Coordinates of C-alpha atoms and ligand atoms in Angstrom, one line a residue:
X140 CA -40.1 -18.7 -79.0
X141 CA -38.7 -19.0 -75.5
X142 CA -40.5 -21.5 -73.2
X143 CA -40.3 -22.5 -69.5
X144 CA -37.6 -24.9 -68.8
X145 CA -35.1 -23.4 -71.6
X146 CA -31.6 -22.8 -70.9
X147 CA -30.3 -19.6 -72.6
X148 CA -27.5 -17.3 -73.3
X149 CA -29.3 -13.9 -73.3
X150 CA -27.4 -10.5 -74.0
X151 CA -28.6 -6.9 -73.8
X152 CA -28.9 -5.4 -77.3
X153 CA -27.8 -2.0 -76.3
X154 CA -24.0 -2.0 -76.3
X155 CA -23.7 0.4 -73.2
X156 CA -26.0 -1.9 -71.2
X157 CA -23.9 -5.0 -72.3
X158 CA -20.7 -3.3 -71.4
X159 CA -22.0 -2.2 -67.9
X160 CA -23.8 -5.4 -67.0
X161 CA -22.1 -8.0 -64.8
X162 CA -22.5 -10.8 -67.3
X163 CA -24.3 -10.0 -70.5
X164 CA -26.5 -7.2 -69.1
X165 CA -29.6 -9.2 -69.7
X166 CA -31.1 -8.5 -66.3
X167 CA -30.8 -4.8 -66.8
X168 CA -32.2 -4.9 -70.3
X169 CA -35.2 -7.0 -69.1
X170 CA -36.0 -4.5 -66.5
X171 CA -35.7 -1.7 -68.7
X172 CA -38.0 -3.5 -71.2
X173 CA -40.4 -4.3 -68.4
X174 CA -40.7 -0.6 -67.6
X175 CA -40.8 0.8 -71.1
X176 CA -43.5 -1.7 -72.1
X177 CA -45.7 -1.0 -69.1
X178 CA -45.3 -4.7 -68.0
X179 CA -44.5 -3.2 -64.5
X180 CA -45.1 0.0 -62.8
X181 CA -41.8 0.1 -61.0
X182 CA -38.6 -1.9 -60.6
X183 CA -36.9 -2.6 -57.2
X184 CA -33.3 -3.2 -57.7
X185 CA -30.0 -2.9 -55.9
X186 CA -27.4 -0.2 -56.6
X187 CA -24.0 0.9 -55.2
X188 CA -24.1 3.2 -52.4
X189 CA -21.3 5.3 -51.0
X190 CA -18.8 2.7 -52.2
X191 CA -18.9 -1.0 -53.4
X192 CA -19.2 -2.1 -49.8
X193 CA -22.5 -0.4 -49.5
X194 CA -25.6 -1.6 -51.4
X195 CA -29.0 0.4 -51.5
X196 CA -32.3 -0.6 -52.6
X197 CA -33.8 1.6 -55.5
X198 CA -37.4 1.9 -56.6
X199 CA -37.0 3.0 -60.2
X200 CA -39.9 4.1 -62.6
X201 CA -37.8 5.9 -65.1
X202 CA -36.4 3.3 -67.6
X203 CA -33.2 5.5 -68.1
X204 CA -32.2 5.0 -64.5
X205 CA -32.0 1.2 -64.9
X206 CA -28.3 1.4 -66.1
X207 CA -27.4 2.8 -62.6
X208 CA -28.2 -0.6 -61.1
X209 CA -26.1 -2.8 -63.5
X210 CA -23.5 -5.0 -61.9
X211 CA -23.4 -7.3 -59.0
X212 CA -22.7 -6.2 -55.4
X213 CA -21.2 -9.1 -53.6
X214 CA -21.2 -7.0 -50.2
X215 CA -24.9 -6.6 -51.1
X216 CA -26.3 -8.4 -48.1
X217 CA -29.7 -6.7 -48.1
X218 CA -32.8 -8.7 -48.3
X219 CA -35.5 -7.0 -50.2
X220 CA -38.8 -8.9 -49.7
X221 CA -39.6 -7.3 -46.4
X222 CA -39.2 -3.8 -48.1
X223 CA -41.8 -4.9 -50.5
X224 CA -44.2 -5.7 -47.6
X225 CA -43.3 -2.7 -45.6
X226 CA -42.9 0.2 -48.2
X227 CA -44.7 -1.2 -51.5
X228 CA -47.8 -2.6 -49.9
X229 CA -46.7 -6.0 -50.6
X230 CA -47.2 -5.3 -54.3
X231 CA -50.9 -5.4 -53.8
X232 CA -51.7 -2.6 -56.2
X233 CA -48.7 -2.2 -58.3
X234 CA -46.9 -4.6 -60.6
X235 CA -43.1 -4.6 -59.9
X236 CA -40.1 -6.4 -61.2
X237 CA -37.3 -7.2 -58.7
X238 CA -33.9 -8.7 -58.5
X239 CA -33.6 -11.6 -56.0
X240 CA -30.8 -13.7 -54.7
X241 CA -31.8 -17.2 -53.4
X242 CA -32.4 -15.9 -49.8
X243 CA -34.6 -13.1 -51.3
X244 CA -36.5 -15.7 -53.3
X245 CA -37.2 -17.9 -50.4
X246 CA -38.3 -14.8 -48.2
X247 CA -40.7 -13.8 -51.1
X248 CA -42.4 -17.3 -50.9
X249 CA -42.6 -17.3 -47.1
X250 CA -44.2 -13.8 -47.2
X251 CA -46.5 -14.6 -50.0
X252 CA -47.9 -17.7 -48.4
X253 CA -48.8 -15.6 -45.4
X254 CA -50.6 -13.2 -47.7
X255 CA -48.0 -10.4 -47.1
X256 CA -46.9 -10.2 -50.8
X257 CA -49.0 -10.6 -53.9
X258 CA -46.8 -12.7 -56.2
X259 CA -49.1 -12.3 -59.1
X260 CA -48.1 -8.8 -59.3
X261 CA -44.3 -9.4 -59.2
X262 CA -41.7 -10.4 -61.8
X263 CA -39.1 -12.2 -59.8
X264 CA -35.7 -11.9 -61.5
X265 CA -33.5 -14.4 -59.7
X266 CA -29.7 -14.2 -59.6
X267 CA -27.6 -17.2 -59.0
X268 CA -25.7 -16.7 -55.9
X269 CA -22.4 -18.2 -54.7
X270 CA -22.5 -16.0 -51.4
X271 CA -22.0 -12.4 -50.1
X272 CA -19.6 -11.0 -47.9
X273 CA -20.5 -8.6 -45.0
X274 CA -19.1 -5.1 -45.8
X275 CA -17.0 -5.0 -42.6
X276 CA -15.5 -8.4 -43.1
X277 CA -14.8 -7.5 -46.7
X278 CA -12.8 -4.5 -45.7
X279 CA -10.9 -6.5 -43.0
X280 CA -10.2 -9.3 -45.5
X281 CA -8.8 -7.1 -48.2
X282 CA -6.5 -5.3 -45.8
X283 CA -5.3 -8.4 -43.9
X284 CA -5.4 -11.0 -46.5
X285 CA -4.9 -9.3 -49.8
X286 CA -2.6 -6.7 -48.4
X287 CA -4.5 -3.9 -50.2
X288 CA -6.3 -0.7 -49.1
X289 CA -10.1 -1.4 -49.2
X290 CA -10.6 2.1 -50.5
X291 CA -8.6 1.5 -53.5
X292 CA -10.8 -1.4 -54.7
X293 CA -13.0 -0.7 -57.8
X294 CA -14.3 -4.2 -58.4
X295 CA -14.7 -7.4 -56.6
X296 CA -15.7 -10.8 -58.3
X297 CA -16.2 -14.4 -57.0
X298 CA -15.6 -16.9 -59.6
X299 CA -14.2 -20.3 -60.2
X300 CA -13.7 -20.9 -56.4
X301 CA -11.6 -17.6 -56.1
X302 CA -12.3 -14.2 -54.7
X303 CA -10.6 -11.5 -57.0
X304 CA -10.2 -7.8 -56.3
X305 CA -9.2 -5.2 -58.7
X306 CA -7.6 -1.9 -57.6
X307 CA -8.0 1.6 -59.1
X308 CA -4.6 1.1 -60.7
X309 CA -5.8 -2.2 -62.4
X310 CA -3.9 -4.4 -60.1
X311 CA -5.7 -7.9 -59.9
X312 CA -5.2 -10.1 -56.9
X313 CA -7.1 -13.5 -56.2
X314 CA -7.2 -15.8 -53.2
X315 CA -9.1 -19.2 -53.1
X316 CA -12.4 -19.0 -51.3
X317 CA -11.4 -22.2 -49.4
X318 CA -8.4 -20.6 -48.1
X319 CA -10.3 -17.6 -47.0
X320 CA -13.0 -19.4 -45.2
X321 CA -10.5 -21.8 -43.4
X322 CA -9.0 -18.7 -41.9
X323 CA -12.4 -17.1 -41.0
X324 CA -12.6 -14.6 -43.8
X325 CA -14.9 -14.7 -47.0
X326 CA -18.6 -15.4 -47.3
X327 CA -21.0 -14.8 -44.5
X328 CA -21.4 -18.1 -42.4
X329 CA -25.1 -18.4 -43.5
X330 CA -24.0 -18.1 -47.2
X331 CA -21.5 -21.0 -46.6
X332 CA -24.5 -23.1 -45.5
X333 CA -26.9 -21.9 -48.1
X334 CA -28.3 -24.4 -50.7
X335 CA -30.2 -22.0 -52.9
X336 CA -27.4 -21.3 -55.3
X337 CA -29.7 -21.2 -58.5
X338 CA -33.1 -19.5 -57.3
X339 CA -35.6 -21.6 -59.6
X340 CA -38.5 -20.3 -57.3
X341 CA -38.2 -17.2 -59.5
X342 CA -39.5 -16.5 -63.0
X343 CA -36.0 -16.5 -64.3
X344 CA -32.8 -17.6 -62.7
X345 CA -29.8 -15.5 -64.1
X346 CA -26.0 -16.0 -63.7
X347 CA -22.5 -16.6 -65.3
X348 CA -22.0 -20.3 -64.4
X349 CA -22.2 -22.2 -67.5
X350 CA -21.0 -19.4 -69.9
X351 CA -18.3 -20.9 -71.9
X352 CA -14.9 -19.5 -72.9
X353 CA -15.2 -16.6 -75.5
X354 CA -18.7 -15.6 -74.3
X355 CA -17.7 -14.5 -70.8
X356 CA -18.9 -11.0 -70.2
X357 CA -21.1 -11.1 -73.3
X358 CA -24.0 -13.3 -72.3
X359 CA -26.1 -14.0 -69.2
X360 CA -27.0 -17.7 -68.6
X361 CA -30.6 -17.7 -68.0
X362 CA -32.8 -20.7 -66.8
X363 CA -36.5 -19.9 -67.7
X364 CA -38.5 -21.0 -64.6
X365 CA -41.9 -20.0 -65.3
X366 CA -44.3 -19.2 -68.3
X367 CA -44.2 -15.5 -66.9
X368 CA -40.5 -15.4 -67.3
X369 CA -40.6 -16.8 -70.8
X370 CA -43.2 -14.2 -71.8
X371 CA -40.8 -11.3 -70.5
X372 CA -38.0 -12.6 -72.6
X373 CA -40.2 -13.2 -75.7
X374 CA -41.6 -9.6 -75.2
X375 CA -38.1 -8.1 -74.8
X376 CA -36.8 -10.0 -77.8
X377 CA -39.7 -8.9 -79.9
X378 CA -38.8 -5.2 -79.1
X379 CA -35.2 -6.0 -79.9
X380 CA -34.1 -5.2 -76.3
X381 CA -32.3 -8.6 -75.9
X382 CA -31.0 -11.3 -78.1
X383 CA -31.0 -15.0 -77.1
X384 CA -29.8 -18.4 -78.1
X385 CA -29.7 -21.9 -76.6
X386 CA -27.0 -22.2 -74.0
X387 CA -24.0 -24.3 -75.2
X388 CA -24.5 -27.9 -74.0
X389 CA -20.9 -28.0 -72.6
X390 CA -21.7 -24.8 -70.6
X391 CA -25.1 -26.6 -69.3
X392 CA -22.9 -29.5 -68.0
X393 CA -20.4 -27.1 -66.3
X394 CA -23.1 -25.1 -64.6
X395 CA -24.5 -28.4 -63.3
X396 CA -21.3 -29.6 -62.0
X397 CA -20.6 -26.2 -60.3
X398 CA -23.9 -26.2 -58.7
X399 CA -23.3 -29.8 -57.3
X400 CA -19.8 -29.0 -55.9
X401 CA -21.4 -25.7 -54.3
X402 CA -24.2 -27.8 -52.7
X403 CA -21.5 -30.2 -51.3
X404 CA -19.5 -27.6 -50.0
X405 CA -22.5 -26.2 -48.2
X406 CA -23.4 -29.6 -46.5
X407 CA -19.7 -29.8 -45.4
X408 CA -19.8 -26.2 -44.0
X409 CA -23.3 -26.8 -42.3
X410 CA -22.1 -30.1 -40.6
X411 CA -18.9 -28.2 -39.4
X412 CA -20.7 -25.2 -38.0
X413 CA -23.6 -27.2 -36.4
X414 CA -21.0 -29.5 -34.8
X415 CA -19.3 -26.5 -33.3
X416 CA -22.4 -25.7 -31.5
X417 CA -22.4 -28.8 -29.5
X418 CA -25.5 -31.1 -28.9
X419 CA -28.5 -31.0 -26.4
X420 CA -27.8 -29.3 -23.2
X421 CA -24.4 -28.2 -24.3
X422 CA -25.9 -26.3 -27.3
X423 CA -28.4 -24.6 -25.1
X424 CA -25.9 -23.4 -22.7
X425 CA -23.7 -22.1 -25.6
X426 CA -26.7 -20.3 -27.1
X427 CA -27.7 -18.8 -23.6
X428 CA -24.2 -17.6 -22.9
X429 CA -23.9 -16.0 -26.3
X430 CA -27.4 -14.4 -26.1
X431 CA -26.5 -12.9 -22.8
X432 CA -24.7 -10.1 -24.8
X433 CA -28.2 -9.0 -26.2
X434 CA -29.2 -5.3 -25.8
X435 CA -32.7 -5.9 -27.1
X436 CA -32.2 -3.6 -30.1
X437 CA -34.8 -5.6 -32.0
X438 CA -32.9 -5.6 -35.1
X439 CA -33.3 -9.4 -35.4
X440 CA -37.1 -9.0 -35.3
X441 CA -37.2 -5.9 -37.5
X442 CA -35.2 -7.5 -40.4
X443 CA -36.5 -11.1 -40.2
X444 CA -38.8 -11.8 -43.2
X445 CA -40.9 -14.1 -41.0
X446 CA -41.3 -11.5 -38.0
X447 CA -43.9 -9.0 -39.1
X448 CA -46.6 -9.2 -36.3
X449 CA -48.2 -5.9 -35.4
X450 CA -48.0 -6.8 -31.9
X451 CA -44.9 -8.7 -31.2
X452 CA -45.0 -11.1 -28.2
X453 CA -41.5 -10.1 -27.2
X454 CA -43.0 -6.7 -26.2
X455 CA -45.7 -8.1 -24.0
X456 CA -44.7 -7.4 -20.4
X457 CA -46.2 -10.7 -19.1
X458 CA -43.8 -12.5 -21.3
X459 CA -40.7 -10.4 -21.3
X460 CA -40.0 -8.2 -18.3
X461 CA -39.6 -4.6 -19.5
X462 CA -36.5 -2.6 -18.8
X463 CA -34.2 -5.6 -18.2
X464 CA -30.9 -5.9 -19.9
X465 CA -29.9 -8.4 -21.1
X466 CA -33.5 -9.5 -21.6
X467 CA -34.5 -12.9 -20.1
X468 CA -33.8 -15.9 -22.2
X469 CA -37.5 -16.0 -23.1
X470 CA -37.0 -13.0 -25.4
X471 CA -35.0 -15.3 -27.6
X472 CA -37.1 -18.4 -27.0
X473 CA -40.1 -16.6 -28.3
X474 CA -38.5 -16.0 -31.6
X475 CA -37.1 -19.5 -31.8
X476 CA -40.5 -21.0 -31.3
X477 CA -42.3 -18.7 -33.7
X478 CA -39.8 -18.7 -36.6
X479 CA -37.7 -21.8 -36.3
X480 CA -40.0 -23.8 -38.7
X481 CA -39.9 -21.2 -41.4
X482 CA -36.3 -19.8 -41.1
X483 CA -34.8 -19.4 -44.5
X484 CA -31.3 -18.9 -43.3
X485 CA -31.0 -15.3 -44.9
X486 CA -28.7 -14.3 -42.1
X487 CA -30.3 -10.9 -41.5
X488 CA -30.8 -11.5 -37.7
X489 CA -27.1 -12.1 -37.4
X490 CA -25.7 -9.5 -40.0
X491 CA -27.7 -6.7 -38.3
X492 CA -27.4 -7.8 -34.8
X493 CA -25.8 -5.0 -32.8
X494 CA -23.8 -7.4 -30.7
X495 CA -22.7 -9.8 -33.3
X496 CA -24.7 -12.6 -31.9
X497 CA -24.8 -15.7 -34.5
X498 CA -28.7 -15.8 -34.3
X499 CA -29.0 -17.2 -37.9
X500 CA -26.8 -20.2 -36.9
X501 CA -29.0 -21.1 -34.0
X502 CA -32.2 -20.6 -36.0
X503 CA -31.0 -22.4 -39.0
X504 CA -29.9 -25.4 -36.8
X505 CA -33.3 -25.5 -35.2
X506 CA -35.1 -25.2 -38.6
X507 CA -33.0 -28.2 -40.1
X508 CA -34.1 -30.3 -37.1
X509 CA -37.7 -29.4 -37.6
X510 CA -37.3 -30.1 -41.3
X511 CA -36.1 -33.5 -40.4
X512 CA -39.1 -34.1 -38.0
X513 CA -41.9 -32.6 -40.0
X514 CA -40.6 -32.5 -43.6
X515 CA -41.4 -28.8 -44.1
X516 CA -38.7 -26.9 -46.1
X517 CA -39.2 -23.3 -46.0
X518 CA -39.0 -21.0 -49.1
X519 CA -39.0 -23.6 -51.9
X520 CA -42.7 -23.7 -52.6
X521 CA -46.0 -22.3 -51.5
X522 CA -46.7 -25.2 -49.1
X523 CA -47.8 -23.9 -45.6
X524 CA -45.6 -24.0 -42.6
X525 CA -46.1 -26.5 -39.7
X526 CA -47.5 -23.8 -37.5
X527 CA -49.9 -22.3 -40.1
X528 CA -52.6 -21.5 -37.7
X529 CA -53.6 -19.0 -40.4
X530 CA -55.0 -21.7 -42.5
X531 CA -57.6 -22.6 -39.9
X532 CA -61.0 -21.3 -41.0
X533 CA -61.6 -19.5 -37.6
X534 CA -58.1 -17.9 -37.6
X535 CA -58.6 -16.9 -41.3
X536 CA -61.8 -15.2 -40.3
X537 CA -60.4 -13.5 -37.3
X538 CA -57.5 -12.1 -39.5
X539 CA -59.9 -10.9 -42.2
X540 CA -62.4 -9.4 -39.7
X541 CA -59.8 -7.7 -37.6
X542 CA -57.3 -6.8 -40.2
X543 CA -54.7 -8.3 -37.7
X544 CA -51.7 -10.0 -39.1
X545 CA -50.4 -11.7 -36.1
X546 CA -50.8 -15.3 -37.2
X547 CA -49.6 -16.9 -34.1
X548 CA -51.9 -15.2 -31.7
X549 CA -52.2 -17.9 -29.1
X550 CA -52.5 -15.4 -26.3
X551 CA -55.6 -13.5 -27.6
X552 CA -55.9 -10.0 -26.2
X553 CA -54.2 -10.8 -22.9
X554 CA -51.6 -8.1 -22.1
Ligands
FAD847 P1 -26.8 -6.8 -64.8 O1 -27.5 -6.4 -66.0 O2 -25.5 -6.4 -64.3 O3 -27.9 -6.6 -63.6 C1 -27.5 -6.9 -62.4 C2 -28.7 -6.7 -61.4 O4 -28.4 -7.3 -60.2 C3 -29.1 -5.3 -61.2 O5 -30.4 -5.1 -61.5 C4 -29.0 -5.1 -59.6 O6 -30.0 -4.4 -59.1 C5 -28.9 -6.5 -59.3 N1 -28.1 -6.7 -57.9 C6 -26.8 -6.4 -57.8 N2 -26.4 -6.8 -56.6 C7 -27.5 -7.4 -56.1 C8 -27.6 -7.9 -54.7 N3 -26.6 -8.0 -53.7 N4 -28.8 -8.3 -54.4 C9 -29.9 -8.1 -55.2 N5 -29.8 -7.8 -56.5 C10 -28.6 -7.3 -56.8 N6 -24.0 -16.0 -60.8 C11 -23.4 -17.1 -60.9 O7 -23.7 -17.8 -62.0 N7 -22.7 -17.7 -60.0 C12 -22.3 -17.1 -58.8 O8 -21.8 -17.7 -57.9 C13 -23.1 -15.8 -58.5 N8 -23.0 -15.2 -57.4 C14 -23.4 -13.9 -57.1 C15 -23.5 -13.3 -55.9 C16 -24.1 -12.2 -55.7 C17 -24.0 -11.5 -54.2 C18 -24.8 -11.6 -56.7 C19 -25.6 -10.2 -56.4 C20 -25.0 -12.2 -58.0 C21 -24.3 -13.3 -58.3 N9 -24.4 -14.0 -59.4 C22 -23.8 -15.3 -59.6 C23 -25.0 -13.4 -60.5 C24 -24.3 -12.7 -61.5 O9 -23.3 -11.9 -60.8 C25 -25.1 -11.6 -62.3 O10 -25.8 -10.9 -61.6 C26 -25.9 -12.3 -63.3 O11 -25.2 -13.1 -64.1 C27 -26.7 -11.3 -64.2 O12 -26.0 -10.6 -64.9 P2 -26.5 -9.4 -65.9 O13 -25.2 -8.9 -66.6 O14 -27.5 -10.0 -66.8 O15 -26.9 -8.4 -64.7
SF4_848 FE1 -26.6 -15.9 -51.5 FE2 -27.6 -17.8 -50.1 FE3 -25.9 -16.0 -49.0 FE4 -28.5 -15.4 -49.9 S1 -28.0 -16.9 -48.2 S2 -26.6 -14.0 -50.2 S3 -28.7 -16.7 -51.7 S4 -25.5 -17.6 -50.6
SF4_849 FE1 -33.4 -14.9 -41.7 FE2 -32.7 -15.0 -39.0 FE3 -35.3 -14.8 -39.8 FE4 -33.9 -17.0 -40.3 S1 -34.4 -16.2 -38.3 S2 -35.3 -16.1 -41.7 S3 -31.9 -16.2 -40.8 S4 -33.6 -13.3 -40.1
SF4_850 FE1 -41.7 -12.5 -34.7 FE2 -43.0 -13.8 -32.9 FE3 -42.6 -11.2 -32.7 FE4 -44.2 -12.2 -34.5 S1 -44.5 -12.3 -32.3 S2 -42.7 -10.6 -34.8 S3 -43.2 -14.0 -35.1 S4 -41.0 -12.9 -32.7
SF4_851 FE1 -30.5 -8.8 -29.2 FE2 -29.0 -9.0 -31.5 FE3 -31.6 -9.2 -31.6 FE4 -30.5 -6.9 -31.1 S1 -30.3 -8.0 -32.9 S2 -32.2 -7.9 -30.0 S3 -28.8 -7.5 -29.7 S4 -30.2 -10.7 -30.5

């Protein structure tokens, strides 16, 4: 029997699923089993859109549709937890299984600790993540750096420190990630700084690191991170949906060393990127200059997993003068003060900014300073944030009595 803590090679038993899957098709097989067995009511997965540069969230209830989501989308920069809060009622009344990268997993935790998602009803299927590439940047990179037509690419992979693309004519071309990043291509800058490469917050952490020669493409390396994850694999194995064996000890060592070198690279990139921001007043002036391009499209707020207040302070006229573009700097300061302690560096506020303002970089740099000061690291566990007014009994009662979910309501009802 599989138990929490096990390190496994798992494969889809169904040959077509194994073939379609990115590694061993285990994730797809487990999702399909979860639906067929009634373990969950629905699956929230990510599938290819118009082309491989577009990823779409998919809510699936028919097990036969799971196969459509197999495979990894490295230009899939979606963050799904806020969709669970917004469109699936925070999984309050339905059991769901969802695939999550590290940033998704951290967002799940931050929303769960604020009572916006019910983790008891969620099977968190984590995917190891070396990074994702913005669709526009990916197309530019393929054209300029690989010398290929982006529309001819049928598959992209990030493995062993290289980015590889395959054309419809079967041509393979690889370039080292380091080289790409030195020249301003490659992974999103927040991904370069990210230190959640194996999302152990999830019930299962699935990937291809540590799959030894000969098993590549035939198994998925799974770290079993919870009892719930172990039960899912045991149930699926019992119904012959997956097969599993202990991971090869050599593979376990390789995975450990890849994770270590990825984390060291993240530290290096973080230092470089934060240093380029300057210090103190210089940093503030830099941020003020960059944010002066803001057109107040609200995408940073709309897509941030920590921003979900019913009445956002940035829309209060006594705080932010309406009808003024660019908005006064207080517009950004409000977000910095409300979010900085809990920013999980998911990159959404930068990825979706209409004016390409590097919002995540500022927010992450603030968060790291707060983490140093107060010791609070967002997204790693269910500890409450520094500004958790919601935990004060009076605030809790107000939230419960009014149904409000603005947890930092320091202005009361004043308009
Ligand atoms: P499959 O059966 O093919 O199922 C894949 C599942 O992933 C599908 O359900 C699909 O909904 C979901 N999915 C696809 N793209 C996304 C996305 N962008 N966001 C959320 N869900 C998605 N593993 C490593 O060991 N090292 C890495 O560096 C690494 N980097 C990755 C980067 C990204 C952006 C992604 C999405 C995955 C990465 N993985 C990495 C995980 C790996 O590619 C496989 O997803 C994993 O091994 C599971 O394989 P499988 O055959 O069992 O999955
Ligand atoms: Fe992956 Fe981290 Fe980037 Fe999220 S922020 S896509 S987990 S590297
Ligand atoms: Fe993600 Fe930006 Fe919100 Fe931080 S501030 S959690 S990077 S959207
Ligand atoms: Fe985000 Fe603050 Fe607005 Fe709430 S009030 S949505 S935390 S900026
Ligand atoms: Fe301004 Fe960008 Fe936020 Fe839009 S997403 S409000 S342009 S900072």
